[in-house]
């Protein structure tokens, strides 16, 4: 169901999360990918264009910086998609002991009869006393189809095999139907919304006075759902839409967004032929599912590294100037607390979270991290700002080791790690041109591996 759109969205959000800095180019790429996916899902080109422009414009807010900027853009993207699908969840209000009538309308083959039994099963399962009424009176097969579906889900079906007048059929069962909390009324379709169909629906509507009238549309028709929903809205005063066959088309985005555009809210979606292939439509959770995430919160959490924002921002500002000294390194070490590992540390450096560095290359460092911190504490300001002098003057190395209760080899190792991290974070040296959204390439990986002096498997 809309897998293409889902994976494009996911890719977009990952790109944002993985970008070291959100520059104009990255934003444009993300927007372009998203637009392409929306158009593939049959969303109207004009809507897609407007959406892209709004995202770009809003993301240009200069006041928002650093990690906040990523969150900001993530939220804008999310909200724009939500806006396309409809903000709210629309629900039917039912009460036990009080009769509610739902009438389904739609063209031939849109899924009215199948949806009738899905709705019936949905509410029967929730403890309501449900019945179905078959008013597709012209075709004997239609009545039989409803009856069989009713038997499958054990919901009573009211049909009159010998009657071909819908209104008369209704009147015949009216009294009996009063015993039910919910009556679902299946009606006859047409090839198009012609006068005959409007007349029949109007007559039925006047007599039955349904609490809800839903238009059933198949998702395959994509954007064409707009005209259809608008026409039925005008002629029959529908409350909303049920979209079927979400499972069998890539165009569902068109149908969903078109209905939202015409202000004919989507109440339910059908996702298969069986009674259970049915769900209420909640735009918010629909997007979350497309993304494979819990909700917007989850999404934002992914964007933020799990660290103190303020110090991250400070670090980011420094990185932007190409600066990352031992003090910053120590700050990162501290934030990791006891549970950290080298790979965790990488995660915390903005933009490096996505660098797919093999775990085994970076673990076994935990014990050493405390030592490293002590070592940095024993350094002079001069040494912290220019660590190279430590390596050049071994007396310094000895002094620091002694002062911090560590060994000179501990300190050497720490300096090595620091240098690698610095290169990656500031984009200098061997790792220049490192694109965080792409992760490290094989050559860069090998370089790091060499520096660590270990063998790695790819
Ligand atoms: P009606 O003419 O509007 O009453 O349409 P039907 O309920 O008879 O459905 C027409 C066809 O669409 C049937 O073969 C159904 O099994 C199929 N159908 C209905 N809803 C869905 C759905 O959500 N997914 C799929 N794959 N098929 C569906
Ligand atoms: Mg039917």
Short mmCIF file of C-alpha atoms and ligand atoms in Angstrom, two decimals:
data_model
loop_
_atom_site.label_atom_id
_atom_site.label_comp_id
_atom_site.label_asym_id
_atom_site.label_seq_id
_atom_site.Cartn_x
_atom_site.Cartn_y
_atom_site.Cartn_z
CA UNK A 1 0.00 0.00 0.00
CA UNK A 2 1.78 3.13 -1.23
CA UNK A 3 5.15 1.51 -0.63
CA UNK A 4 6.82 3.80 -3.13
CA UNK A 5 5.71 6.90 -1.31
CA UNK A 6 6.60 5.35 2.02
CA UNK A 7 10.16 4.56 1.05
CA UNK A 8 10.67 7.94 -0.60
CA UNK A 9 9.50 9.65 2.57
CA UNK A 10 11.75 7.51 4.68
CA UNK A 11 14.70 8.29 2.46
CA UNK A 12 13.95 11.98 2.70
CA UNK A 13 13.82 11.95 6.47
CA UNK A 14 17.01 9.93 6.65
CA UNK A 15 18.71 12.40 4.40
CA UNK A 16 17.73 15.18 6.76
CA UNK A 17 18.81 13.24 9.82
CA UNK A 18 22.11 12.30 8.21
CA UNK A 19 23.08 15.63 6.76
CA UNK A 20 25.91 17.34 8.54
CA UNK A 21 24.52 20.72 7.63
CA UNK A 22 21.16 21.33 6.08
CA UNK A 23 22.11 23.47 3.17
CA UNK A 24 19.91 24.62 0.35
CA UNK A 25 21.10 21.84 -1.92
CA UNK A 26 20.19 19.08 0.50
CA UNK A 27 16.76 20.58 1.07
CA UNK A 28 16.17 20.84 -2.64
CA UNK A 29 17.15 17.22 -3.14
CA UNK A 30 14.81 16.05 -0.41
CA UNK A 31 11.95 18.10 -1.82
CA UNK A 32 12.56 16.83 -5.32
CA UNK A 33 12.54 13.18 -4.23
CA UNK A 34 9.37 13.73 -2.27
CA UNK A 35 7.67 15.44 -5.19
CA UNK A 36 8.59 12.63 -7.52
CA UNK A 37 7.14 10.05 -5.14
CA UNK A 38 3.93 12.00 -4.67
CA UNK A 39 3.42 12.30 -8.40
CA UNK A 40 4.03 8.58 -8.76
CA UNK A 41 1.31 8.03 -6.17
CA UNK A 42 -0.92 10.07 -8.50
CA UNK A 43 -1.17 13.16 -6.34
CA UNK A 44 -2.17 16.20 -8.36
CA UNK A 45 0.81 17.98 -9.90
CA UNK A 46 -0.34 21.42 -8.79
CA UNK A 47 -0.71 20.30 -5.21
CA UNK A 48 2.74 18.75 -5.37
CA UNK A 49 4.27 21.88 -6.81
CA UNK A 50 2.71 24.11 -4.18
CA UNK A 51 3.80 21.76 -1.45
CA UNK A 52 7.40 21.86 -2.67
CA UNK A 53 7.42 25.63 -2.76
CA UNK A 54 5.99 25.91 0.71
CA UNK A 55 8.56 23.51 2.13
CA UNK A 56 11.43 25.35 0.52
CA UNK A 57 10.14 28.71 1.67
CA UNK A 58 9.53 27.65 5.23
CA UNK A 59 12.86 25.92 5.51
CA UNK A 60 14.62 29.13 4.63
CA UNK A 61 13.86 30.57 8.04
CA UNK A 62 17.29 31.91 8.97
CA UNK A 63 16.51 32.07 12.65
CA UNK A 64 16.40 28.31 12.92
CA UNK A 65 19.82 26.73 13.08
CA UNK A 66 21.65 23.49 13.75
CA UNK A 67 19.72 20.51 15.00
CA UNK A 68 16.66 22.68 15.38
CA UNK A 69 16.78 23.23 11.69
CA UNK A 70 16.60 19.51 11.03
CA UNK A 71 13.69 19.18 13.38
CA UNK A 72 12.06 22.14 11.76
CA UNK A 73 12.35 20.69 8.27
CA UNK A 74 11.23 17.24 9.42
CA UNK A 75 8.17 18.77 10.97
CA UNK A 76 7.40 20.86 7.90
CA UNK A 77 7.59 17.80 5.65
CA UNK A 78 5.44 15.77 7.97
CA UNK A 79 2.83 18.51 8.30
CA UNK A 80 2.67 19.12 4.58
CA UNK A 81 1.95 15.46 3.89
CA UNK A 82 -0.58 15.45 6.68
CA UNK A 83 -2.18 18.48 5.12
CA UNK A 84 -2.47 16.63 1.83
CA UNK A 85 -4.22 13.70 3.43
CA UNK A 86 -6.48 15.62 5.77
CA UNK A 87 -5.61 16.65 9.26
CA UNK A 88 -8.26 15.00 11.33
CA UNK A 89 -9.58 11.57 11.84
CA UNK A 90 -13.29 11.37 11.08
CA UNK A 91 -15.39 8.94 13.02
CA UNK A 92 -18.86 7.54 13.08
CA UNK A 93 -20.71 8.03 16.33
CA UNK A 94 -22.62 4.97 17.43
CA UNK A 95 -24.60 4.27 20.53
CA UNK A 96 -25.77 0.93 21.80
CA UNK A 97 -29.54 0.77 22.09
CA UNK A 98 -30.01 3.58 19.58
CA UNK A 99 -30.37 2.91 15.87
CA UNK A 100 -27.82 4.38 13.44
CA UNK A 101 -28.23 3.92 9.71
CA UNK A 102 -25.37 4.04 7.23
CA UNK A 103 -26.11 4.07 3.51
CA UNK A 104 -23.42 3.24 0.96
CA UNK A 105 -23.44 4.72 -2.53
CA UNK A 106 -21.16 4.37 -5.48
CA UNK A 107 -20.66 3.29 -9.04
CA UNK A 108 -20.62 -0.32 -10.24
CA UNK A 109 -17.87 -2.43 -8.82
CA UNK A 110 -16.57 0.25 -6.47
CA UNK A 111 -16.87 -2.17 -3.56
CA UNK A 112 -20.18 -1.22 -1.90
CA UNK A 113 -21.31 -4.74 -1.10
CA UNK A 114 -17.90 -5.89 0.08
CA UNK A 115 -17.56 -2.75 2.18
CA UNK A 116 -21.03 -3.27 3.68
CA UNK A 117 -19.92 -6.53 5.18
CA UNK A 118 -16.57 -5.12 6.27
CA UNK A 119 -18.31 -2.30 8.13
CA UNK A 120 -20.76 -4.79 9.62
CA UNK A 121 -17.96 -7.04 10.84
CA UNK A 122 -16.02 -4.06 12.21
CA UNK A 123 -18.87 -2.92 14.44
CA UNK A 124 -20.23 -6.36 15.30
CA UNK A 125 -16.79 -7.14 16.68
CA UNK A 126 -17.04 -4.05 18.83
CA UNK A 127 -20.21 -5.29 20.44
CA UNK A 128 -22.87 -3.54 18.39
CA UNK A 129 -25.97 -5.30 17.16
CA UNK A 130 -25.58 -5.02 13.41
CA UNK A 131 -27.80 -5.85 10.41
CA UNK A 132 -27.40 -5.36 6.66
CA UNK A 133 -30.14 -4.36 4.27
CA UNK A 134 -29.84 -5.20 0.57
CA UNK A 135 -31.32 -2.49 -1.62
CA UNK A 136 -29.49 -3.43 -4.82
CA UNK A 137 -32.82 -4.84 -5.91
CA UNK A 138 -32.45 -5.08 -9.68
CA UNK A 139 -29.94 -7.90 -9.82
CA UNK A 140 -30.73 -11.16 -8.01
CA UNK A 141 -27.00 -11.93 -7.80
CA UNK A 142 -26.44 -8.78 -5.77
CA UNK A 143 -28.85 -9.89 -3.06
CA UNK A 144 -27.31 -13.34 -2.97
CA UNK A 145 -23.79 -11.87 -2.67
CA UNK A 146 -24.78 -9.80 0.36
CA UNK A 147 -26.51 -12.77 1.96
CA UNK A 148 -23.45 -14.97 1.61
CA UNK A 149 -21.15 -12.30 2.99
CA UNK A 150 -23.51 -11.86 5.95
CA UNK A 151 -23.37 -15.57 6.67
CA UNK A 152 -19.59 -15.48 6.70
CA UNK A 153 -19.49 -12.86 9.42
CA UNK A 154 -22.68 -14.00 11.18
CA UNK A 155 -24.56 -10.77 10.68
CA UNK A 156 -28.26 -10.93 9.68
CA UNK A 157 -29.05 -9.79 6.15
CA UNK A 158 -32.43 -8.43 5.10
CA UNK A 159 -33.25 -8.98 1.42
CA UNK A 160 -36.43 -9.66 -0.51
CA UNK A 161 -35.75 -11.97 -3.44
CA UNK A 162 -39.01 -11.15 -5.19
CA UNK A 163 -39.14 -7.40 -4.76
CA UNK A 164 -37.49 -5.08 -7.26
CA UNK A 165 -38.45 -1.82 -5.66
CA UNK A 166 -35.88 -0.57 -3.14
CA UNK A 167 -38.26 1.65 -1.22
CA UNK A 168 -40.80 -1.13 -0.79
CA UNK A 169 -38.08 -3.44 0.44
CA UNK A 170 -37.03 -0.91 3.03
CA UNK A 171 -40.59 -0.38 4.23
CA UNK A 172 -41.10 -4.10 4.54
CA UNK A 173 -38.19 -4.50 7.01
CA UNK A 174 -38.34 -1.07 8.68
CA UNK A 175 -39.99 -2.28 11.89
CA UNK A 176 -37.70 -5.29 12.29
CA UNK A 177 -34.59 -3.18 11.74
CA UNK A 178 -35.46 -1.00 14.70
CA UNK A 179 -33.99 -3.68 16.95
CA UNK A 180 -30.48 -3.03 15.70
CA UNK A 181 -27.85 -0.53 16.82
CA UNK A 182 -26.46 -0.31 13.32
CA UNK A 183 -28.13 -0.89 9.96
CA UNK A 184 -25.88 -0.91 6.92
CA UNK A 185 -27.65 -0.30 3.65
CA UNK A 186 -26.16 -1.59 0.41
CA UNK A 187 -27.50 0.12 -2.71
CA UNK A 188 -27.39 -0.36 -6.49
CA UNK A 189 -24.62 1.19 -8.54
CA UNK A 190 -24.58 2.66 -12.03
CA UNK A 191 -21.95 3.16 -14.67
CA UNK A 192 -22.01 6.85 -13.92
CA UNK A 193 -23.77 9.28 -11.70
CA UNK A 194 -26.84 9.75 -13.92
CA UNK A 195 -30.24 11.20 -13.20
CA UNK A 196 -31.72 7.79 -12.52
CA UNK A 197 -29.18 7.09 -9.76
CA UNK A 198 -29.61 10.53 -8.20
CA UNK A 199 -33.40 10.11 -8.21
CA UNK A 200 -33.23 6.71 -6.60
CA UNK A 201 -30.81 7.87 -3.93
CA UNK A 202 -32.84 11.00 -3.24
CA UNK A 203 -36.07 9.03 -2.83
CA UNK A 204 -34.39 6.48 -0.58
CA UNK A 205 -32.69 9.21 1.42
CA UNK A 206 -35.97 11.02 2.09
CA UNK A 207 -37.65 7.91 3.40
CA UNK A 208 -34.75 6.22 5.20
CA UNK A 209 -33.10 9.37 6.59
CA UNK A 210 -29.71 7.72 7.02
CA UNK A 211 -27.40 9.13 9.69
CA UNK A 212 -24.43 8.71 7.40
CA UNK A 213 -24.17 8.48 3.63
CA UNK A 214 -20.81 7.30 2.33
CA UNK A 215 -19.55 7.25 -1.20
CA UNK A 216 -17.51 4.14 -1.94
CA UNK A 217 -14.63 4.79 -4.34
CA UNK A 218 -11.95 2.45 -5.55
CA UNK A 219 -8.42 3.73 -5.08
CA UNK A 220 -7.43 2.67 -8.61
CA UNK A 221 -9.12 5.71 -10.10
CA UNK A 222 -6.54 7.95 -8.42
CA UNK A 223 -7.06 11.66 -8.91
CA UNK A 224 -10.32 11.06 -10.76
CA UNK A 225 -11.77 10.55 -7.30
CA UNK A 226 -11.91 14.31 -7.09
CA UNK A 227 -14.60 14.78 -9.73
CA UNK A 228 -16.53 11.79 -8.50
CA UNK A 229 -16.51 12.87 -4.88
CA UNK A 230 -17.47 16.41 -5.82
CA UNK A 231 -20.36 15.24 -8.00
CA UNK A 232 -21.75 12.91 -5.38
CA UNK A 233 -21.20 15.57 -2.74
CA UNK A 234 -23.36 17.96 -4.73
CA UNK A 235 -26.07 15.56 -5.82
CA UNK A 236 -26.40 13.30 -2.79
CA UNK A 237 -24.99 15.21 0.14
CA UNK A 238 -22.53 12.56 1.23
CA UNK A 239 -20.87 12.71 4.66
CA UNK A 240 -17.66 11.25 3.43
CA UNK A 241 -15.86 8.60 1.46
CA UNK A 242 -14.70 5.03 1.90
CA UNK A 243 -11.80 4.14 -0.35
CA UNK A 244 -11.46 0.51 -1.37
CA UNK A 245 -8.72 -1.48 -3.08
CA UNK A 246 -5.94 0.41 -1.38
CA UNK A 247 -4.00 -2.83 -1.66
CA UNK A 248 -4.16 -3.15 -5.40
CA UNK A 249 -2.85 0.15 -6.72
CA UNK A 250 0.03 2.58 -6.48
CA UNK A 251 -2.35 5.43 -7.19
CA UNK A 252 -3.99 5.51 -3.79
CA UNK A 253 -2.27 8.78 -2.96
CA UNK A 254 -4.31 10.41 -5.71
CA UNK A 255 -7.62 9.16 -4.37
CA UNK A 256 -6.82 10.05 -0.77
CA UNK A 257 -5.59 13.54 -1.48
CA UNK A 258 -8.35 14.27 -4.00
CA UNK A 259 -11.03 13.47 -1.45
CA UNK A 260 -9.39 15.71 1.09
CA UNK A 261 -9.28 18.47 -1.49
CA UNK A 262 -13.02 18.25 -2.10
CA UNK A 263 -13.68 18.26 1.63
CA UNK A 264 -15.25 14.82 1.43
CA UNK A 265 -13.33 13.24 4.29
CA UNK A 266 -12.13 9.67 4.06
CA UNK A 267 -13.60 7.69 6.96
CA UNK A 268 -12.39 4.20 6.15
CA UNK A 269 -10.07 2.40 3.79
CA UNK A 270 -10.39 -1.10 2.37
CA UNK A 271 -7.16 -3.02 1.98
CA UNK A 272 -8.27 -6.39 0.59
CA UNK A 273 -11.27 -8.56 -0.18
CA UNK A 274 -11.81 -10.07 3.26
CA UNK A 275 -13.92 -8.68 6.09
CA UNK A 276 -10.88 -7.81 8.15
CA UNK A 277 -9.11 -5.94 5.39
CA UNK A 278 -10.58 -2.73 6.61
CA UNK A 279 -9.61 0.14 8.87
CA UNK A 280 -10.56 3.60 9.98
CA UNK A 281 -8.56 6.24 8.20
CA UNK A 282 -6.41 8.35 10.47
CA UNK A 283 -4.09 10.55 8.41
CA UNK A 284 -1.60 10.89 11.21
CA UNK A 285 -1.11 7.23 11.89
CA UNK A 286 -1.32 6.51 8.18
CA UNK A 287 1.79 8.62 7.63
CA UNK A 288 3.53 7.08 10.59
CA UNK A 289 2.90 3.70 9.12
CA UNK A 290 4.16 4.75 5.72
CA UNK A 291 7.31 5.75 7.50
CA UNK A 292 7.42 2.71 9.71
CA UNK A 293 7.50 4.88 12.80
CA UNK A 294 5.39 5.46 15.83
CA UNK A 295 4.56 9.09 15.28
CA UNK A 296 6.00 12.54 14.73
CA UNK A 297 7.66 12.39 18.12
CA UNK A 298 9.47 9.26 17.06
CA UNK A 299 10.55 10.95 13.91
CA UNK A 300 11.92 13.97 15.71
CA UNK A 301 13.70 11.75 18.16
CA UNK A 302 15.49 10.17 15.29
CA UNK A 303 16.60 13.54 14.10
CA UNK A 304 17.95 14.57 17.46
CA UNK A 305 20.83 12.57 18.68
CA UNK A 306 20.00 11.48 22.18
CA UNK A 307 22.07 14.23 23.73
CA UNK A 308 21.94 17.54 25.41
CA UNK A 309 20.94 19.95 22.71
CA UNK A 310 22.78 22.97 23.97
CA UNK A 311 26.21 21.43 23.94
CA UNK A 312 25.47 19.80 20.60
CA UNK A 313 24.71 23.19 19.19
CA UNK A 314 27.88 24.62 20.57
CA UNK A 315 29.81 21.79 19.02
CA UNK A 316 28.06 22.20 15.74
CA UNK A 317 28.92 25.88 15.60
CA UNK A 318 32.53 24.97 16.21
CA UNK A 319 32.49 22.26 13.59
CA UNK A 320 31.09 24.68 11.09
CA UNK A 321 34.24 26.69 11.61
CA UNK A 322 36.32 23.55 11.20
CA UNK A 323 37.17 23.43 14.87
CA UNK A 324 37.17 20.34 17.06
CA UNK A 325 39.69 20.29 19.88
CA UNK A 326 40.40 17.88 22.68
CA UNK A 327 38.04 19.75 24.98
CA UNK A 328 35.20 19.05 22.53
CA UNK A 329 36.31 15.46 22.35
CA UNK A 330 36.20 15.26 26.12
CA UNK A 331 32.75 16.84 26.20
CA UNK A 332 31.51 14.12 23.85
CA UNK A 333 33.13 11.47 26.02
CA UNK A 334 31.38 12.85 29.06
CA UNK A 335 27.99 12.85 27.44
CA UNK A 336 28.28 9.20 26.71
CA UNK A 337 28.40 8.47 30.38
CA UNK A 338 29.13 4.91 31.37
CA UNK A 339 27.16 3.20 28.70
CA UNK A 340 28.97 4.68 25.79
CA UNK A 341 31.01 3.10 23.10
CA UNK A 342 32.96 4.62 20.31
CA UNK A 343 30.11 4.09 17.89
CA UNK A 344 27.75 5.83 20.28
CA UNK A 345 30.12 8.73 20.31
CA UNK A 346 30.05 8.92 16.57
CA UNK A 347 26.30 9.00 16.73
CA UNK A 348 26.45 12.07 18.86
CA UNK A 349 28.59 14.06 16.54
CA UNK A 350 26.09 15.82 14.33
CA UNK A 351 25.97 14.18 10.97
CA UNK A 352 28.03 11.18 11.84
CA UNK A 353 25.22 9.09 13.23
CA UNK A 354 24.56 7.74 9.81
CA UNK A 355 28.15 6.88 9.06
CA UNK A 356 27.94 3.15 9.00
CA UNK A 357 31.07 2.23 10.82
CA UNK A 358 31.24 -1.40 11.83
CA UNK A 359 30.56 -1.80 15.54
CA UNK A 360 33.45 -4.14 16.18
CA UNK A 361 35.85 -1.56 14.92
CA UNK A 362 34.84 0.85 17.58
CA UNK A 363 33.95 -1.14 20.64
CA UNK A 364 36.17 -2.29 23.48
CA UNK A 365 36.78 1.32 24.20
CA UNK A 366 34.48 1.78 27.10
CA UNK A 367 36.97 1.11 29.83
CA UNK A 368 39.44 3.42 28.22
CA UNK A 369 37.09 6.31 27.93
CA UNK A 370 37.32 7.22 31.59
CA UNK A 371 41.08 7.15 31.36
CA UNK A 372 40.97 9.38 28.36
CA UNK A 373 38.89 11.89 30.19
CA UNK A 374 41.31 11.92 33.11
CA UNK A 375 44.18 12.34 30.69
CA UNK A 376 42.57 15.37 29.09
CA UNK A 377 42.00 16.80 32.56
CA UNK A 378 45.73 16.60 33.19
CA UNK A 379 46.64 18.54 30.10
CA UNK A 380 47.51 22.19 29.86
CA UNK A 381 45.42 24.61 27.85
CA UNK A 382 48.19 24.71 25.27
CA UNK A 383 48.15 20.92 24.90
CA UNK A 384 44.39 20.79 24.57
CA UNK A 385 44.39 23.33 21.81
CA UNK A 386 47.34 21.89 19.99
CA UNK A 387 47.68 18.17 20.82
CA UNK A 388 50.50 17.70 18.35
CA UNK A 389 52.98 19.14 20.80
CA UNK A 390 52.25 16.19 23.10
CA UNK A 391 53.40 13.72 20.52
CA UNK A 392 56.43 15.78 19.67
CA UNK A 393 57.57 16.16 23.23
CA UNK A 394 57.50 12.84 25.01
CA UNK A 395 58.13 14.52 28.37
CA UNK A 396 54.65 15.94 28.09
CA UNK A 397 53.29 12.48 27.41
CA UNK A 398 54.96 11.12 30.54
CA UNK A 399 53.74 13.97 32.67
CA UNK A 400 50.14 13.59 31.57
CA UNK A 401 50.20 9.85 32.07
CA UNK A 402 51.58 10.23 35.55
CA UNK A 403 49.15 12.99 36.47
CA UNK A 404 46.11 11.08 35.31
CA UNK A 405 47.05 7.58 36.34
CA UNK A 406 47.07 6.39 32.76
CA UNK A 407 49.73 5.05 30.43
CA UNK A 408 51.46 6.78 27.58
CA UNK A 409 50.01 4.22 25.22
CA UNK A 410 46.50 5.12 26.47
CA UNK A 411 47.16 8.71 25.58
CA UNK A 412 48.61 7.91 22.18
CA UNK A 413 45.57 5.84 21.37
CA UNK A 414 43.27 8.56 22.52
CA UNK A 415 45.00 11.10 20.36
CA UNK A 416 44.66 8.77 17.40
CA UNK A 417 40.94 8.38 17.90
CA UNK A 418 40.56 12.07 18.42
CA UNK A 419 42.29 12.78 15.14
CA UNK A 420 40.10 10.39 13.21
CA UNK A 421 37.00 11.88 14.70
CA UNK A 422 38.23 15.37 14.00
CA UNK A 423 38.88 14.56 10.37
CA UNK A 424 35.44 13.13 10.00
CA UNK A 425 33.69 15.88 11.85
CA UNK A 426 35.38 18.78 10.16
CA UNK A 427 35.69 17.17 6.75
CA UNK A 428 39.45 17.58 6.43
CA UNK A 429 42.25 15.22 5.56
CA UNK A 430 41.54 11.78 4.18
CA UNK A 431 37.92 12.06 4.97
CA UNK A 432 37.26 15.29 3.18
CA UNK A 433 34.22 15.16 0.94
CA UNK A 434 32.59 12.82 3.39
CA UNK A 435 28.86 12.96 2.73
CA UNK A 436 27.07 11.90 5.91
CA UNK A 437 23.83 11.13 4.17
CA UNK A 438 25.65 8.56 2.08
CA UNK A 439 27.68 7.14 4.89
CA UNK A 440 31.30 6.32 4.34
CA UNK A 441 32.40 4.84 1.08
CA UNK A 442 34.54 1.75 0.96
CA UNK A 443 37.77 3.64 0.41
CA UNK A 444 37.15 5.85 3.40
CA UNK A 445 36.23 2.83 5.47
CA UNK A 446 39.46 1.13 4.58
CA UNK A 447 41.40 4.22 5.50
CA UNK A 448 39.82 4.35 8.90
CA UNK A 449 40.32 0.65 9.34
CA UNK A 450 43.99 1.05 8.55
CA UNK A 451 44.34 3.77 11.09
CA UNK A 452 42.77 1.59 13.68
CA UNK A 453 45.16 -1.13 12.68
CA UNK A 454 42.55 -3.82 12.53
CA UNK A 455 41.24 -6.09 9.89
CA UNK A 456 37.72 -5.50 8.83
CA UNK A 457 35.25 -7.58 6.91
CA UNK A 458 32.99 -6.01 4.33
P1 LIG B 1 -20.11 -3.15 -5.75
O1 LIG B 1 -20.53 -3.38 -7.14
O2 LIG B 1 -19.85 -1.70 -5.48
O3 LIG B 1 -21.03 -3.73 -4.74
O4 LIG B 1 -18.69 -3.86 -5.58
P2 LIG B 1 -18.32 -5.22 -4.84
O5 LIG B 1 -18.42 -5.05 -3.37
O6 LIG B 1 -19.11 -6.34 -5.41
O7 LIG B 1 -16.79 -5.36 -5.20
C1 LIG B 1 -16.31 -5.45 -6.51
C2 LIG B 1 -15.01 -6.27 -6.49
O8 LIG B 1 -13.98 -5.57 -5.81
C3 LIG B 1 -15.14 -7.59 -5.79
O9 LIG B 1 -14.46 -8.57 -6.53
C4 LIG B 1 -14.46 -7.37 -4.46
O10 LIG B 1 -13.94 -8.55 -3.93
C5 LIG B 1 -13.40 -6.38 -4.81
N1 LIG B 1 -13.01 -5.54 -3.69
C6 LIG B 1 -13.77 -4.76 -2.91
N2 LIG B 1 -13.04 -4.11 -1.99
C7 LIG B 1 -11.75 -4.49 -2.18
C8 LIG B 1 -10.50 -4.16 -1.54
O11 LIG B 1 -10.40 -3.37 -0.62
N3 LIG B 1 -9.39 -4.75 -2.05
C9 LIG B 1 -9.44 -5.63 -3.10
N4 LIG B 1 -8.30 -6.15 -3.53
N5 LIG B 1 -10.59 -5.94 -3.71
C10 LIG B 1 -11.75 -5.40 -3.26
MG1 LIG B 2 -22.89 -4.56 -4.91
#
